[in-house]
Short mmCIF file of C-alpha atoms in Angstrom, two decimals:
data_model
loop_
_atom_site.label_atom_id
_atom_site.label_comp_id
_atom_site.label_asym_id
_atom_site.label_seq_id
_atom_site.Cartn_x
_atom_site.Cartn_y
_atom_site.Cartn_z
CA VAL A 1 95.61 69.26 59.41
CA PRO A 2 97.00 72.38 61.12
CA LEU A 3 99.72 71.92 63.69
CA ALA A 4 98.57 72.22 67.29
CA LYS A 5 100.05 75.23 69.05
CA MET A 6 101.97 74.60 72.23
CA PRO A 7 100.28 76.33 75.16
CA GLN A 8 102.16 79.13 76.86
CA PRO A 9 103.77 78.05 80.14
CA CYS A 10 101.61 79.17 83.05
CA ARG A 11 103.51 79.86 86.28
CA LEU A 12 101.29 79.89 89.35
CA TYR A 13 103.87 81.49 91.63
CA SER A 14 106.04 84.57 92.00
CA LYS A 15 109.74 84.33 92.73
CA ALA A 16 111.20 85.79 95.91
CA VAL A 17 114.59 85.89 97.61
CA VAL A 18 115.21 85.16 101.29
CA LEU A 19 117.02 88.19 102.70
CA GLY A 20 117.59 86.73 106.15
CA TYR A 21 115.94 86.57 109.55
CA ARG A 22 114.05 89.37 111.26
CA ARG A 23 116.60 90.95 113.58
CA SER A 24 117.63 93.82 115.80
CA ASN A 25 121.11 95.14 116.42
CA HIS A 26 122.13 92.35 118.78
CA SER A 27 119.74 89.44 118.21
CA GLN A 28 117.77 87.74 115.47
CA GLN A 29 114.37 86.08 115.51
CA VAL A 30 114.85 82.92 113.45
CA HIS A 31 111.14 82.11 113.41
CA THR A 32 110.49 84.98 110.98
CA ASN A 33 112.16 85.46 107.60
CA LEU A 34 112.37 88.52 105.38
CA LEU A 35 111.51 88.03 101.69
CA GLN A 36 111.94 90.34 98.71
CA ILE A 37 109.28 89.41 96.14
CA GLU A 38 110.14 89.97 92.47
CA GLY A 39 108.47 93.14 91.12
CA VAL A 40 107.26 94.38 94.52
CA ASN A 41 108.87 97.71 95.39
CA SER A 42 106.51 99.49 97.78
CA ARG A 43 104.49 98.77 100.89
CA SER A 44 101.21 99.18 98.99
CA ASP A 45 102.29 96.49 96.47
CA THR A 46 102.72 93.95 99.30
CA GLU A 47 99.01 94.02 100.18
CA PHE A 48 98.18 91.49 97.43
CA TYR A 49 100.64 88.93 98.85
CA MET A 50 99.41 88.93 102.46
CA GLY A 51 98.38 85.39 103.45
CA LYS A 52 99.88 83.76 100.34
CA ARG A 53 101.67 80.42 100.72
CA VAL A 54 105.45 80.27 100.36
CA ALA A 55 107.50 77.20 99.41
CA PHE A 56 111.22 76.75 100.08
CA ILE A 57 112.28 73.86 97.84
CA TYR A 58 115.61 72.10 98.37
CA LYS A 59 117.37 68.84 97.64
CA ALA A 60 118.44 66.46 100.40
CA ASP A 61 121.04 63.70 100.35
CA ARG A 62 118.65 60.88 101.19
CA ALA A 63 115.50 60.06 99.28
CA ARG A 64 112.17 59.97 101.06
CA LYS A 65 109.31 58.34 99.18
CA ASP A 66 111.63 57.96 96.15
CA SER A 67 112.38 61.70 95.94
CA LYS A 68 115.29 63.81 97.13
CA ILE A 69 113.30 67.02 96.71
CA ARG A 70 111.78 68.46 99.89
CA VAL A 71 109.66 71.49 100.71
CA ILE A 72 109.23 73.71 103.76
CA TRP A 73 105.91 75.56 103.61
CA GLY A 74 105.13 78.93 105.10
CA LYS A 75 103.02 82.01 104.56
CA VAL A 76 103.45 85.74 104.11
CA THR A 77 102.33 87.48 107.30
CA ILE A 78 103.01 91.24 107.23
CA PRO A 79 104.97 93.95 105.35
CA HIS A 80 108.41 94.93 106.66
CA GLY A 81 109.37 98.55 106.03
CA ASN A 82 108.41 100.63 103.00
CA THR A 83 110.44 99.03 100.19
CA GLY A 84 108.32 95.96 99.42
CA VAL A 85 109.96 93.49 101.80
CA VAL A 86 107.59 91.10 103.58
CA ARG A 87 107.84 88.84 106.62
CA ALA A 88 107.04 85.14 106.37
CA LYS A 89 106.71 82.35 108.91
CA PHE A 90 107.45 78.74 108.00
CA THR A 91 106.27 75.48 109.58
CA LYS A 92 109.89 74.72 110.49
CA ASN A 93 112.46 77.50 110.74
CA LEU A 94 114.42 77.90 107.52
CA PRO A 95 118.05 76.73 107.69
CA PRO A 96 120.85 79.31 107.33
CA LYS A 97 121.68 77.97 103.84
CA SER A 98 118.35 79.43 102.68
CA ILE A 99 119.63 83.01 103.03
CA GLY A 100 120.03 84.33 99.50
CA ALA A 101 118.12 81.38 98.05
CA SER A 102 114.95 81.74 96.01
CA VAL A 103 111.52 80.69 97.22
CA ARG A 104 108.16 80.43 95.49
CA VAL A 105 105.29 82.66 96.58
CA MET A 106 102.19 80.80 95.44
CA LEU A 107 99.25 82.81 94.14
CA TYR A 108 96.83 81.08 96.52
CA PRO A 109 94.85 81.34 98.73
CA SER A 110 93.04 84.14 96.92
CA ARG A 111 91.56 87.03 98.89
CA VAL A 112 89.86 88.64 95.91
#
C-alpha cells in the first residue's frame, strides 16, 4: 500500500501590513487605513484586490464564546498613490496597536 501524500497547504489569503491611517499634514482620518499588500508594487497590480475582504485578527484578554481570538473585518476600497498601497475601511476603526501589524487580505469576493 503506497503512503498517502500530504496535500500542499492552500492559503486563501494574501498578507498585508497596516501602514497607518489616511492623513494630511495636520490631521488623520482614522476611518480609513493604508495597507501594503505583499507582492503588490504598482497601482495596476492593486486592481485585482479592489473589493476584497480584509481581516485584522488579534487576541483579547477575555474569552468570548470560549475564544480569545477576535476579528475586525473590512474591505479594500481604492488605490493610494502609485506604489501599490491601498486604502481599506473596517467595520470598526482599527486600534492604534494595529499600525505595523499584519492583516489578511482574503481572495474573495471574486470579480473575475
